[in-house]
Structures are given as structure tokens and as C-alpha cells.
PDB file of C-alpha atoms in Angstrom:
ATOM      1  CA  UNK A1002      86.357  77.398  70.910  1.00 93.00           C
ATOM      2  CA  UNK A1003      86.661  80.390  73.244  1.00 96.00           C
ATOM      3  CA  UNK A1004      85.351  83.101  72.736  1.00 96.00           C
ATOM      4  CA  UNK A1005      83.722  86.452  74.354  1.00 97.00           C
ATOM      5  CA  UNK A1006      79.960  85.613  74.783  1.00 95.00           C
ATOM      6  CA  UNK A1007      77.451  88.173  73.399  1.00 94.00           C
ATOM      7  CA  UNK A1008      74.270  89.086  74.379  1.00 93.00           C
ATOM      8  CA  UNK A1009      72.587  86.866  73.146  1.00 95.00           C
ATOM      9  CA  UNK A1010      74.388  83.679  74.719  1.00 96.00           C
ATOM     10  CA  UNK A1011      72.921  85.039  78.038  1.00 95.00           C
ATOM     11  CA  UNK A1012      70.287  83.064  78.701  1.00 95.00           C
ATOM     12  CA  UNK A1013      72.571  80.028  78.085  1.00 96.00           C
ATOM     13  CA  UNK A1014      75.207  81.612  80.682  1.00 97.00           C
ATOM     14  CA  UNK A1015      72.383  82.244  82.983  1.00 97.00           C
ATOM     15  CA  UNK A1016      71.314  78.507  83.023  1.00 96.00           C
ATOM     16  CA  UNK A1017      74.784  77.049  83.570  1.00 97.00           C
ATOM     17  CA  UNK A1018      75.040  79.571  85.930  1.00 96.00           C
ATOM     18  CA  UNK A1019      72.380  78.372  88.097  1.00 96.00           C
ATOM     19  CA  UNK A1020      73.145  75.015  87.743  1.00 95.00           C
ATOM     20  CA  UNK A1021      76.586  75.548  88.742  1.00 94.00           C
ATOM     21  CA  UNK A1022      75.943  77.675  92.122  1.00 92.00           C
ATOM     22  CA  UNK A1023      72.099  77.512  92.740  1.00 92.00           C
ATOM     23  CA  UNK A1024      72.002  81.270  92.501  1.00 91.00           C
ATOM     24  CA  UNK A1025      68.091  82.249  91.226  1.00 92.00           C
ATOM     25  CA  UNK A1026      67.148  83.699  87.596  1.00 93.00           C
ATOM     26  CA  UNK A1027      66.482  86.858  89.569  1.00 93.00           C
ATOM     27  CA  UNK A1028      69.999  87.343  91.461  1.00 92.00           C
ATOM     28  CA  UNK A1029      71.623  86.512  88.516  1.00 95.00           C
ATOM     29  CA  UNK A1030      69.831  88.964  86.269  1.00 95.00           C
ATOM     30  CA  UNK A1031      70.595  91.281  89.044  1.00 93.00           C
ATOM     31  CA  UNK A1032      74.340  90.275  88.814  1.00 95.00           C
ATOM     32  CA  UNK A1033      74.441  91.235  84.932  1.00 95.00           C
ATOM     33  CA  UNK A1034      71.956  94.569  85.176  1.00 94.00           C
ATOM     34  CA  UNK A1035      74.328  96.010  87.964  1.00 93.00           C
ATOM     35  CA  UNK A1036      77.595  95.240  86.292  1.00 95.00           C
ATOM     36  CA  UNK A1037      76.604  95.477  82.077  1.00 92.00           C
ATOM     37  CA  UNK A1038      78.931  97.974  81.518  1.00 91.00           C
ATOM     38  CA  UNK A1039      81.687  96.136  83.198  1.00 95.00           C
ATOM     39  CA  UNK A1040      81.123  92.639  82.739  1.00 96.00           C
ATOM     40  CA  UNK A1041      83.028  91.060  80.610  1.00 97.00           C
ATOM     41  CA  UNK A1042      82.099  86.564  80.026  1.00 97.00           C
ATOM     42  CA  UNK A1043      84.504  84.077  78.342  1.00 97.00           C
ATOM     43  CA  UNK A1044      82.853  80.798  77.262  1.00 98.00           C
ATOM     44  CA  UNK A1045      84.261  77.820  75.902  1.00 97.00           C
ATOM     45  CA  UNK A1046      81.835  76.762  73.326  1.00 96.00           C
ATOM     46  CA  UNK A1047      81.193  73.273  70.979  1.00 96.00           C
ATOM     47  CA  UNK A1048      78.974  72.196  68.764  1.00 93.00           C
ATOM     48  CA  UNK A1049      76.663  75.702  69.505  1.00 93.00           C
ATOM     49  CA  UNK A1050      76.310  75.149  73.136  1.00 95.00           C
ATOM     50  CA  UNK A1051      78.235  76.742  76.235  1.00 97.00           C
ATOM     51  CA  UNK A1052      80.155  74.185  78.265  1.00 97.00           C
ATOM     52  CA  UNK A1053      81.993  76.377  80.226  1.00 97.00           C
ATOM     53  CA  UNK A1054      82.406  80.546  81.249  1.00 97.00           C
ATOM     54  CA  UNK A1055      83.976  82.520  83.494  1.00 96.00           C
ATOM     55  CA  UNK A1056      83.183  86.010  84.372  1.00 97.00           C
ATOM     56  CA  UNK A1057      85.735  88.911  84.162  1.00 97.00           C
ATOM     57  CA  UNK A1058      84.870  92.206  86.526  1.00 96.00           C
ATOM     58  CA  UNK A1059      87.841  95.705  86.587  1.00 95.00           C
ATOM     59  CA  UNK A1060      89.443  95.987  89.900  1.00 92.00           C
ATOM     60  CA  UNK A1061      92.197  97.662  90.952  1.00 88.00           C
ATOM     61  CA  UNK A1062      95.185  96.352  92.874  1.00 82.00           C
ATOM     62  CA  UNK A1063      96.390  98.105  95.418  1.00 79.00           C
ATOM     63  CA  UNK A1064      99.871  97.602  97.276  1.00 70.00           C
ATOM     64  CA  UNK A1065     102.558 100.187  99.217  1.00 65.00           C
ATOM     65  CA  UNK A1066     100.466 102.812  98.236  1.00 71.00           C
ATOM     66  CA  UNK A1067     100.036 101.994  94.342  1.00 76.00           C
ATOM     67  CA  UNK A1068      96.921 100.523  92.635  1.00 80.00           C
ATOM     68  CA  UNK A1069      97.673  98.092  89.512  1.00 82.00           C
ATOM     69  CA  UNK A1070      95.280  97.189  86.602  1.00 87.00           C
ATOM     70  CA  UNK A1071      93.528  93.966  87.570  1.00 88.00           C
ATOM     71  CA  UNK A1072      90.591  91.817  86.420  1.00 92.00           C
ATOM     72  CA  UNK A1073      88.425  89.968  89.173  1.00 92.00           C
ATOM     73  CA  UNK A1074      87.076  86.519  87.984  1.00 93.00           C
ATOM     74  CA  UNK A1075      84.194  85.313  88.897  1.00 93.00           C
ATOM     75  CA  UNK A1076      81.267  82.526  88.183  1.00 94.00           C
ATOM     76  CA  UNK A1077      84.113  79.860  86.922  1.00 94.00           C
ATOM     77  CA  UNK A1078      81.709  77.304  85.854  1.00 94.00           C
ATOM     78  CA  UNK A1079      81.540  74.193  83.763  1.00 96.00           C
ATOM     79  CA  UNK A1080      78.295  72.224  82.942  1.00 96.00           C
ATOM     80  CA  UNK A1081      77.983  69.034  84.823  1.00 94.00           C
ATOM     81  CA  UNK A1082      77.672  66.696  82.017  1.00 94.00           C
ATOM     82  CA  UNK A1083      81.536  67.838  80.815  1.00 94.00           C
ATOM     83  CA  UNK A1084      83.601  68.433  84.032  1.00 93.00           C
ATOM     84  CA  UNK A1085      87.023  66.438  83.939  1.00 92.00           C
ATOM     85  CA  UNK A1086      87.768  67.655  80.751  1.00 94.00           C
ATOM     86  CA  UNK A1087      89.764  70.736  81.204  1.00 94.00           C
ATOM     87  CA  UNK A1088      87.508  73.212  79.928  1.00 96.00           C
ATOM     88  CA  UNK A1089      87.630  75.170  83.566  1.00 94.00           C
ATOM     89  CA  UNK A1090      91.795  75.062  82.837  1.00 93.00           C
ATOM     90  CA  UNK A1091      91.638  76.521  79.769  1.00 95.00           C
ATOM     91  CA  UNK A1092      89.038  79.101  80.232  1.00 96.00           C
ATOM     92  CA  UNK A1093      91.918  80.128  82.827  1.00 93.00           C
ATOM     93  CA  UNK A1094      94.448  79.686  80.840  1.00 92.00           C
ATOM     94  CA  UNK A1095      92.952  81.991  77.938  1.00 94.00           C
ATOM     95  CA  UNK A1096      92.248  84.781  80.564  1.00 93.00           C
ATOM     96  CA  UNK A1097      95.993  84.571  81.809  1.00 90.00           C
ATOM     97  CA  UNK A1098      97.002  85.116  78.463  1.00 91.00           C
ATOM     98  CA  UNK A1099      94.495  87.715  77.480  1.00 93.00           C
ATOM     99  CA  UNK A1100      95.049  89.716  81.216  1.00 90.00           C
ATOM    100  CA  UNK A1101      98.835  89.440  80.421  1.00 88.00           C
ATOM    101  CA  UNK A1102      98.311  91.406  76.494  1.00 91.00           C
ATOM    102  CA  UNK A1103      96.391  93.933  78.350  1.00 91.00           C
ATOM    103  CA  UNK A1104      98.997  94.317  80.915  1.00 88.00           C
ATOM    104  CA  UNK A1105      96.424  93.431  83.949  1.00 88.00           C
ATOM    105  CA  UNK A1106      96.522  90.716  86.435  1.00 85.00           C
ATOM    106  CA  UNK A1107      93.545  88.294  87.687  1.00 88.00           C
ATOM    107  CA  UNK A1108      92.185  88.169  91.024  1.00 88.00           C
ATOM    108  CA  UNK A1109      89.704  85.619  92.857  1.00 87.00           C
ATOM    109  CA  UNK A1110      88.488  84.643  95.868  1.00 82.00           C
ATOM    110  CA  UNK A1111      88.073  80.460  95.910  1.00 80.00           C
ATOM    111  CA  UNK A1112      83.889  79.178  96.501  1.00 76.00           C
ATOM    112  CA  UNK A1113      85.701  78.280  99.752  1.00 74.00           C
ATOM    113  CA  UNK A1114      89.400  77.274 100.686  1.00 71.00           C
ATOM    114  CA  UNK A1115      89.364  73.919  99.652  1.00 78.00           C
ATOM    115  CA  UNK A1116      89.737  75.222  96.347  1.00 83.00           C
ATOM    116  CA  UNK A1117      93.081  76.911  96.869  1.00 80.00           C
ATOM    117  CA  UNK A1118      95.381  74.339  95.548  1.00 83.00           C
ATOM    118  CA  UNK A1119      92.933  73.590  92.255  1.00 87.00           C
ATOM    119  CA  UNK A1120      93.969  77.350  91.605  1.00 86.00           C
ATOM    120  CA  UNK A1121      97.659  77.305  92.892  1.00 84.00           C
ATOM    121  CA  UNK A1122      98.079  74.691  90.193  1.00 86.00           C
ATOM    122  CA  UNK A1123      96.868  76.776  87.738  1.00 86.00           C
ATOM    123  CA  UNK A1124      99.326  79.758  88.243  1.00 83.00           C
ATOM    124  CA  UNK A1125      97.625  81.360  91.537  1.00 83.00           C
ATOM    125  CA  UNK A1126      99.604  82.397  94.483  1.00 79.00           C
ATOM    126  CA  UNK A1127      98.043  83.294  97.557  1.00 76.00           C
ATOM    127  CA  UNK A1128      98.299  87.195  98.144  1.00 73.00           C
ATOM    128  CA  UNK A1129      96.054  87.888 101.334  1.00 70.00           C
ATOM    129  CA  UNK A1130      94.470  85.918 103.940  1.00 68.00           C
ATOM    130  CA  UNK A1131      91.447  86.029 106.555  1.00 70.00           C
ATOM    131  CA  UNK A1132      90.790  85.942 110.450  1.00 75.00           C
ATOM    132  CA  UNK A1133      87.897  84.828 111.661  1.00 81.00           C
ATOM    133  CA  UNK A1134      88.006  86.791 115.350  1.00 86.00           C
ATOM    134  CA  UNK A1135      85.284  86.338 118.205  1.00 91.00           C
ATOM    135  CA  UNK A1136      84.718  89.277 120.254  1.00 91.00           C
ATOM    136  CA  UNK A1137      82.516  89.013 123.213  1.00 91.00           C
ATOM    137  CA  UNK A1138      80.123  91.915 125.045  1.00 85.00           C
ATOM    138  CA  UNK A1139      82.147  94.302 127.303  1.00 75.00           C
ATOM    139  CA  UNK A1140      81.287  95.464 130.554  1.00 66.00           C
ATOM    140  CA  UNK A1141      83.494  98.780 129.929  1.00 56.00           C
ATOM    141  CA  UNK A1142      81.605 102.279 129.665  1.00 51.00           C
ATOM    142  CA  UNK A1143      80.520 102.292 126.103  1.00 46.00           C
ATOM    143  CA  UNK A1144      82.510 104.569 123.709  1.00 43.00           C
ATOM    144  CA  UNK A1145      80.514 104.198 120.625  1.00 42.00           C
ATOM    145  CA  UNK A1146      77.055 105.397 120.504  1.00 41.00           C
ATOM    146  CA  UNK A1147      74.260 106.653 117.510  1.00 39.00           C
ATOM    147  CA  UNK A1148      71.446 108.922 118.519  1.00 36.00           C
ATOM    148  CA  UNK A1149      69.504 111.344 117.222  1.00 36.00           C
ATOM    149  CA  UNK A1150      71.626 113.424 114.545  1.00 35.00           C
ATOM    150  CA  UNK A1151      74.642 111.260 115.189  1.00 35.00           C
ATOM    151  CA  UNK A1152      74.353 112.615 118.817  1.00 37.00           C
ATOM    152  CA  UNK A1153      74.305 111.368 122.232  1.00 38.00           C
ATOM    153  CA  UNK A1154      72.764 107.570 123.762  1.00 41.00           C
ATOM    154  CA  UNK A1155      69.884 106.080 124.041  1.00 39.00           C
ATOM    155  CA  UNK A1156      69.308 105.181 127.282  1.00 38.00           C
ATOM    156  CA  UNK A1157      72.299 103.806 128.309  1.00 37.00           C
ATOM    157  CA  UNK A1158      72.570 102.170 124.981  1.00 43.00           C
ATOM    158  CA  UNK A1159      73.987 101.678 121.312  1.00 50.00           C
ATOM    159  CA  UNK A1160      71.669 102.954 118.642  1.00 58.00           C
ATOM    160  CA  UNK A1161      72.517 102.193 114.916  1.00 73.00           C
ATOM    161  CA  UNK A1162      70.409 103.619 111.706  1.00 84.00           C
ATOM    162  CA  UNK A1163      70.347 101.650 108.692  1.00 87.00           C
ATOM    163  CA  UNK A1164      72.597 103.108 106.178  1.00 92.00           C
ATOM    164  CA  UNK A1165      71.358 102.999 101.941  1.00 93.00           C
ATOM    165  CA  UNK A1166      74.072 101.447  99.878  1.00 92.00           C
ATOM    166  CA  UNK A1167      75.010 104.148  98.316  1.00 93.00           C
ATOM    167  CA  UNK A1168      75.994 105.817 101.757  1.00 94.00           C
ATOM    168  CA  UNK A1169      78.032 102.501 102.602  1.00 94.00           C
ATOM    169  CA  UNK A1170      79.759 102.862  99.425  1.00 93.00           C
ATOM    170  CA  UNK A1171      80.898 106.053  99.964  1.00 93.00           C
ATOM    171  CA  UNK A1172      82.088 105.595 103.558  1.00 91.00           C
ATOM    172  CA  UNK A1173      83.947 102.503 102.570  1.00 90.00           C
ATOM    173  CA  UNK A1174      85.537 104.251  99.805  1.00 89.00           C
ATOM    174  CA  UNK A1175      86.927 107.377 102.490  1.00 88.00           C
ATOM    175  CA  UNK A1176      87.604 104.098 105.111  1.00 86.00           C
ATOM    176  CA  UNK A1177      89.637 102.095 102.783  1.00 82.00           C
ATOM    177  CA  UNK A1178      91.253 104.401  99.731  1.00 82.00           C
ATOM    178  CA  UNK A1179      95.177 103.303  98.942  1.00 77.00           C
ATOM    179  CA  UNK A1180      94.705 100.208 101.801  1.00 74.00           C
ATOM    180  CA  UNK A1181      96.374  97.076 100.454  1.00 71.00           C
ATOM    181  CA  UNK A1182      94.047  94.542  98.597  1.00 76.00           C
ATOM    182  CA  UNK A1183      91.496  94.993  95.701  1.00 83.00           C
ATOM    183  CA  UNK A1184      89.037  98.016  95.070  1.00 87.00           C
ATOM    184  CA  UNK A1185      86.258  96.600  93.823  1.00 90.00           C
ATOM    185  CA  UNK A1186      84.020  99.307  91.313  1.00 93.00           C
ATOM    186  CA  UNK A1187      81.377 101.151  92.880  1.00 93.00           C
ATOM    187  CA  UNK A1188      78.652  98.859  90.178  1.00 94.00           C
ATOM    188  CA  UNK A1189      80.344  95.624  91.537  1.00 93.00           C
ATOM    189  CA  UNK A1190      80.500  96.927  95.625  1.00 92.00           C
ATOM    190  CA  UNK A1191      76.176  97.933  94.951  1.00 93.00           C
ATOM    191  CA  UNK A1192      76.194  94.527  93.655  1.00 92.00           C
ATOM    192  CA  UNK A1193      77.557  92.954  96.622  1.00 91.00           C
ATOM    193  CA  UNK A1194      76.181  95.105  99.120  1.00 92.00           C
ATOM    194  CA  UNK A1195      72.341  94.542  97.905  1.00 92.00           C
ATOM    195  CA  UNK A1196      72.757  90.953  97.748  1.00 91.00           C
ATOM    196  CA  UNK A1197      73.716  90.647 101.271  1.00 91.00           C
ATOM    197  CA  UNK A1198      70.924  93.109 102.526  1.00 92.00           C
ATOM    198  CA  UNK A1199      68.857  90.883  99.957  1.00 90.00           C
ATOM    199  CA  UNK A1200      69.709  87.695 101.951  1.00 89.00           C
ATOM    200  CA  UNK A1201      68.749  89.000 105.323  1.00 91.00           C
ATOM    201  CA  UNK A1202      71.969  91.001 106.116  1.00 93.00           C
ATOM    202  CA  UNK A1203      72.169  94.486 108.278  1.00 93.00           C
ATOM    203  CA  UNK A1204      73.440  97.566 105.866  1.00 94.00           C
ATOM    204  CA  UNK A1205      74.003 100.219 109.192  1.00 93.00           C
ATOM    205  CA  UNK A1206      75.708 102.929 110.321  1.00 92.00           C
ATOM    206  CA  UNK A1207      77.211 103.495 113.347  1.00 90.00           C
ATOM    207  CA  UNK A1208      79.167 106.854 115.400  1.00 82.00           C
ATOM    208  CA  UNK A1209      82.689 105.181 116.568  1.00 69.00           C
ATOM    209  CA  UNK A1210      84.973 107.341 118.158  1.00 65.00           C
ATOM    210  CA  UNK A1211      83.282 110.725 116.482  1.00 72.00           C
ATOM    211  CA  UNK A1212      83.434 109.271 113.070  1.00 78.00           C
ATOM    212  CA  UNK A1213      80.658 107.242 111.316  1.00 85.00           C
ATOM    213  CA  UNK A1214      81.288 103.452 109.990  1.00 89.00           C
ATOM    214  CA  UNK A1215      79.676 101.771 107.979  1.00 92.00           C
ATOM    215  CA  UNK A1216      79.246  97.669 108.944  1.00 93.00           C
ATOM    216  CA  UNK A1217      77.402  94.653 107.246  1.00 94.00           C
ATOM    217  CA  UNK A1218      76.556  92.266 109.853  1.00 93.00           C
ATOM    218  CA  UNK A1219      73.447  89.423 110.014  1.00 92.00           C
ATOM    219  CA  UNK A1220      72.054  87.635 112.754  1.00 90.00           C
ATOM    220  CA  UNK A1221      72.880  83.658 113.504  1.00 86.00           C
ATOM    221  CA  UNK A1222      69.765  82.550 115.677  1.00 80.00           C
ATOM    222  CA  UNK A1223      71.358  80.658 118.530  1.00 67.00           C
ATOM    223  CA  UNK A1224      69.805  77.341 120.157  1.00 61.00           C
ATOM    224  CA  UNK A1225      67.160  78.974 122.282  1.00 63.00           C
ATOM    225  CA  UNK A1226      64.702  81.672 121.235  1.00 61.00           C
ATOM    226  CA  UNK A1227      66.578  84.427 123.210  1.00 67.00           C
ATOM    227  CA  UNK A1228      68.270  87.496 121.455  1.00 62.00           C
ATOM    228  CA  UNK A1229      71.430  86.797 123.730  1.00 68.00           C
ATOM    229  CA  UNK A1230      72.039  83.037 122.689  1.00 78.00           C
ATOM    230  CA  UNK A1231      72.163  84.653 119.072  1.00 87.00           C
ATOM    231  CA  UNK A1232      75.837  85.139 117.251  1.00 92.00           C
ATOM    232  CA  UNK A1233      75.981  88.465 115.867  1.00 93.00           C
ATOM    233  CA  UNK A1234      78.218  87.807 112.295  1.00 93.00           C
ATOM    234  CA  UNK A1235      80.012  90.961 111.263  1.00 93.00           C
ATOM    235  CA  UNK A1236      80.704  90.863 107.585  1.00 90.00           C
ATOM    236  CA  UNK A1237      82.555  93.863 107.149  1.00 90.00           C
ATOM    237  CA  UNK A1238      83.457  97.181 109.382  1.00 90.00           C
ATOM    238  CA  UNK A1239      84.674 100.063 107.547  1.00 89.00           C
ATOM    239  CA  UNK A1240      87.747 100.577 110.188  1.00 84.00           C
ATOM    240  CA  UNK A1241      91.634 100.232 109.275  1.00 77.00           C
ATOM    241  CA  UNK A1242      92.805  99.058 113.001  1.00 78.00           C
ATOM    242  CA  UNK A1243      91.917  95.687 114.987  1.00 81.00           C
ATOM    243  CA  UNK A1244      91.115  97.369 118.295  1.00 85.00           C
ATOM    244  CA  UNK A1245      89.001  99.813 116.382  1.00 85.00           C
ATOM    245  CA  UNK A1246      86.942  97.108 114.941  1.00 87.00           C
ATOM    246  CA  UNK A1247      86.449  95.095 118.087  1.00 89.00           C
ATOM    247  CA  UNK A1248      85.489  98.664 119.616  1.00 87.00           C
ATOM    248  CA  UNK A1249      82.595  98.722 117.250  1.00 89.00           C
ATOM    249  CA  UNK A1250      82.046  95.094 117.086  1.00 91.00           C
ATOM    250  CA  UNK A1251      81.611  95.048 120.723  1.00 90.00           C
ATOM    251  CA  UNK A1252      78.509  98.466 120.568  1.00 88.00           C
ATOM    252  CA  UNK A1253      76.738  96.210 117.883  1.00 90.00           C
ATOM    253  CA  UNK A1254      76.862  93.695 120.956  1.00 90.00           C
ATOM    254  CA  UNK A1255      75.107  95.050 122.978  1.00 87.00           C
ATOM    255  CA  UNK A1256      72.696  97.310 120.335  1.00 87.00           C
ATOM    256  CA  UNK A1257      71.723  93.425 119.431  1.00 87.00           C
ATOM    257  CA  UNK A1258      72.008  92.358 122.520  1.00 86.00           C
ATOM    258  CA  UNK A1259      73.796  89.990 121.709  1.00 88.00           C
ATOM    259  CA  UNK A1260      76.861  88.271 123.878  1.00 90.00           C
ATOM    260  CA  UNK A1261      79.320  87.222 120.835  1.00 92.00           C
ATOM    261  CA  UNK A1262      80.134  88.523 117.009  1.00 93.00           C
ATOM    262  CA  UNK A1263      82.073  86.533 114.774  1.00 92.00           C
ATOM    263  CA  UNK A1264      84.365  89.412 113.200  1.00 91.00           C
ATOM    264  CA  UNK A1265      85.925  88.966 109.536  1.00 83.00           C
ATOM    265  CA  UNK A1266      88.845  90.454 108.888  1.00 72.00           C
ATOM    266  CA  UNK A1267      91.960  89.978 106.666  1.00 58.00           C
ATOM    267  CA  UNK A1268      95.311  90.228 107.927  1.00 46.00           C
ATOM    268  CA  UNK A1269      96.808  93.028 105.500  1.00 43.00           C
ATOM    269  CA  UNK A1270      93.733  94.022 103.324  1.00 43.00           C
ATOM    270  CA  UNK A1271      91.229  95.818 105.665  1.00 39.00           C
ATOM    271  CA  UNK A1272      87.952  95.739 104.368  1.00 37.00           C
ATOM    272  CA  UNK A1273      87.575  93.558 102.166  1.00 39.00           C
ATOM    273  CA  UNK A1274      84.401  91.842 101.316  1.00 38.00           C
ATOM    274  CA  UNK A1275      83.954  88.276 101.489  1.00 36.00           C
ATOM    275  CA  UNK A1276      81.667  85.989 100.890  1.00 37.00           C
ATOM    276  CA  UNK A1277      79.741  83.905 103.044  1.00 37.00           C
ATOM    277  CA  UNK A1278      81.372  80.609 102.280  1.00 36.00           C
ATOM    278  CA  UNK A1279      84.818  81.551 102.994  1.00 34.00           C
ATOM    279  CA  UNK A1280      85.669  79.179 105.738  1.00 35.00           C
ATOM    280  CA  UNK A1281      87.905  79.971 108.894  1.00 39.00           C
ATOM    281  CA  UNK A1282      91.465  81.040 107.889  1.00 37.00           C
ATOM    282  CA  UNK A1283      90.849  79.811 104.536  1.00 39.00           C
ATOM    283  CA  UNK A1284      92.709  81.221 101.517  1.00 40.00           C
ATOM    284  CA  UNK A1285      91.486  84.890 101.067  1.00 42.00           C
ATOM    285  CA  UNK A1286      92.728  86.223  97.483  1.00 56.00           C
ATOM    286  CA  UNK A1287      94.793  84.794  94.729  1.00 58.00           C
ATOM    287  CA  UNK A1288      96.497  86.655  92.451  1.00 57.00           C
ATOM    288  CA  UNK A1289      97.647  85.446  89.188  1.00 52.00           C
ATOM    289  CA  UNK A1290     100.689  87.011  88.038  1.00 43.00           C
TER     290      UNK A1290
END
């Protein structure tokens, strides 16, 4: 049977949960205090025990200027013990069916891209796709800079202040409004946001070009113990245009001082975040129709 689970199946959802993905009781129970009033789970259920779930999250949809209802799914999952059975294809197949009576459209981003056909078969298409781009330091006069009240350097160098998520939030939202690709809800982009500061990421704000950004970036210690054999990995800049971005990516440079940032982007959806496991030019976002 499938059904919408309840409140109390959540311990049960939590536990195939972290068998599933690894995730620990206390991100998880982060996951569902963040997004309660959002959240919505279908599990396939027999006997009295959960076999499978999936996780459905309100986003909207935005392309040529118009946002469309859309549901983000998330935490597909099915217990070890019954994989090969189809449950994960028919969880899918009941929200494509549900999504479709509500007049919505689903939305994922694949654990990583070998995962794109599994979903393709199952009435994905891919929508947008992402660019992995290395920027190195530049020897140019710097442009960017964060002082003191947003003003002036700091001896000949960048300065960045860490930025609450709340702040980041808000400056994606001006950075990003009516771009094409998925608005996530501010509950789901707190979510998101305090993981990655949780897991060792950078929340900070930087002065590009007179305006603030915001970025999420986190350190990738290189072979040898100096900061300048260290990758600097730039999650997300809250910038429309590609030479804007490596403009900023290149002041983290040498704030870190650091000589290389691996810069995320996506080639017509600006902006938006990914996870951590998405490999190289892997498939970004699938829409199901």
C-alpha cells in the first residue's frame, strides 16, 4: 500500500533513512524540524512496516520569466532487504500521478549522475545541467574587496565577513528572483544552507563590484600543509554572469590564499544549489512532466 506517512511512522522513516544515505539521527531530525510544515512523505507500506518513501518538498519552477507549481523529491529510498522489487518505481509512479491531479510537476536532482538514466526511464527528462569551472589566482589589481563597513582593503587584500543564513537567504533571493531553474522555500534553502556550514562549509559575504554576494565555499586541504596547495571549492555565488563569478571567485583566492577554486555553476539556472556528490558535468535537474 501507499500511502501518506503520519507522524507517527517517523521514527520508521528516520531509520530507513539512515540506512539508505548514512545521514545521522540528528541531521535528519534537523531535515524534518526545518521543513514540518512543508514536508510532505509517501511510503509504500506491507505487512505494518515501511519498505520504501520518498520525500515531497514545494518549489517553484521558474522559466522565460514565469514560475510553475512544482514538487521537489527527495530521500527516494528503499530498505535493503527489498530493493529489486519495484517499490522505488512505484513510489514514483504514485507521485507522478498525484503531482499531475494537483496540476504540479516533480523535480530532483540524482545522488549523483549515474543515476540519470534510472530516472529518464521513469518519465524524467533532463531540464538543466552543471559546469564544474577552475579559476586560478589573478595577478590583476583586485576589484573586489570587504573592509570595515563594506568599505575599503585590507592591506592590499580581500577581506570577507561571515554572513548568518538568514542574510544569505535574502541576498540569494534579490540575486536570483525570476532566473530560470527551481526556487527552493526559504525553510528548505535554511535547511540546506546550515547543513553545509554544519559540515565545515564557509557561509560569507563579500563587496563585488559595489554590491554584496553572498558565496558558500569550503576548503579541500591540498597534499602539503600549505594554505596555497589547498583547492578553494565554491559551492554557490549569488551572481547571474560567468565573468562576474570568476571576478569573485578569483578575491576568495587570494582572501584564502589559495591558487585554484573549483567553481559550480549551471549552464542556464544560476544559482542553484547542489549537492556535494554531483559529479563533473553530471545531470543537474530532472523534471518530470
Amino acid at each position: 500500500m501507499i500511502r501518506f506517512g503520519t507522524e507517527t511512522d517517523r521514527q520508521e522513516i528516520m531509520a530507513l533513512w539512515e540506512e539508505s544515505f548514512g545521514d545521522a539521527q540528528a541531521e535528519i531530525t534537523e531535515f524534518f524540524r526545518c521543513l514540518a510544515g512543508e514536508v510532505r512523505v509517501l511510503v509504500w507500506e506491507e505487512t505494518g512496516r515501511i519498505l520504501g518513501q520518498l520525500c515531497l518538498l514545494p518549489v517553484r519552477l521558474w522559466s522565460y520569466g514565469k514560475a510553475a507549481k512544482a514538487e521537489y523529491i527527495y530521500a527516494v529510498a528503499t530498505k535493503a532487504k527489498a530493493r529489486g522489487r519495484g517499490i522505488c518505481t512505484g513510489l514514483l509512479s504514485a507521485a507522478a500521478c498525484l503531482l499531475k491531479e494537483e496540476g504540479s510537476c516533480g523535480v530532483l536532482v540524482p545522488a549523483d549522475s549515474g543515476l540519470a538514466k534510472f530516472y529518464e526511464k521513469r518519465g524524467f527528462s533532463p531540464c538543466f545541467y552543471e559546469k564544474i569551472w577552475e579559476v586560478e589566482v589573478s595577478d590583476e589589481k583586485e576589484t573586489c574587496r570587504r573592509g570595515n563597513a563594506w568599505q575599503g582593503g585590507s592591506g592590499g587584500r580581500y577581506v570577507t565577513e561571515p554572513m548568518s543564513v538568514f542574510a544569505y537567504i535574502q541576498c540569494r533571493r534579490n540575486a536570483f528572483y525570476g532566473a530560470a531553474g527551481v526556487e527552493p522555500s526559504d525553510a528548505m534553502l535554511e535547511y540546506a544552507v546550515s547543513s553545509f556550514v554544519r559540515e565545515g562549509g564557509i557561509c560569507t559575504g563579500l563587496l563585488c563590484e559595489e554590491k554584496v554576494c553572498g558565496v558558500l565555499c569550503r576548503m579541500e586541504r591540498g597534499a602539503k600543509s600549505t594554505p596555497r596547495e589547498n583547492t578553494l571549492l565554491i559551492q554557490e555565488i549569488t551572481v547571474k554572469g560567468k565573468e562576474e563569478a570568476i571576478r569573485a571567485a578569483q578575491a576568495l583566492l587570494k582572501h584564502f590564499d589559495c591558487r585554484r577554486a573549483l567553481l559550480r555553476r549551471s549552464y542556464d539556472a544560476f544559482g542553484l544549489y547542489l549537492p556535494a556528490a554531483l559529479e563533473k558535468d553530471g545531470c543537474f535537474n530532472l523534471v518530470l512532466n
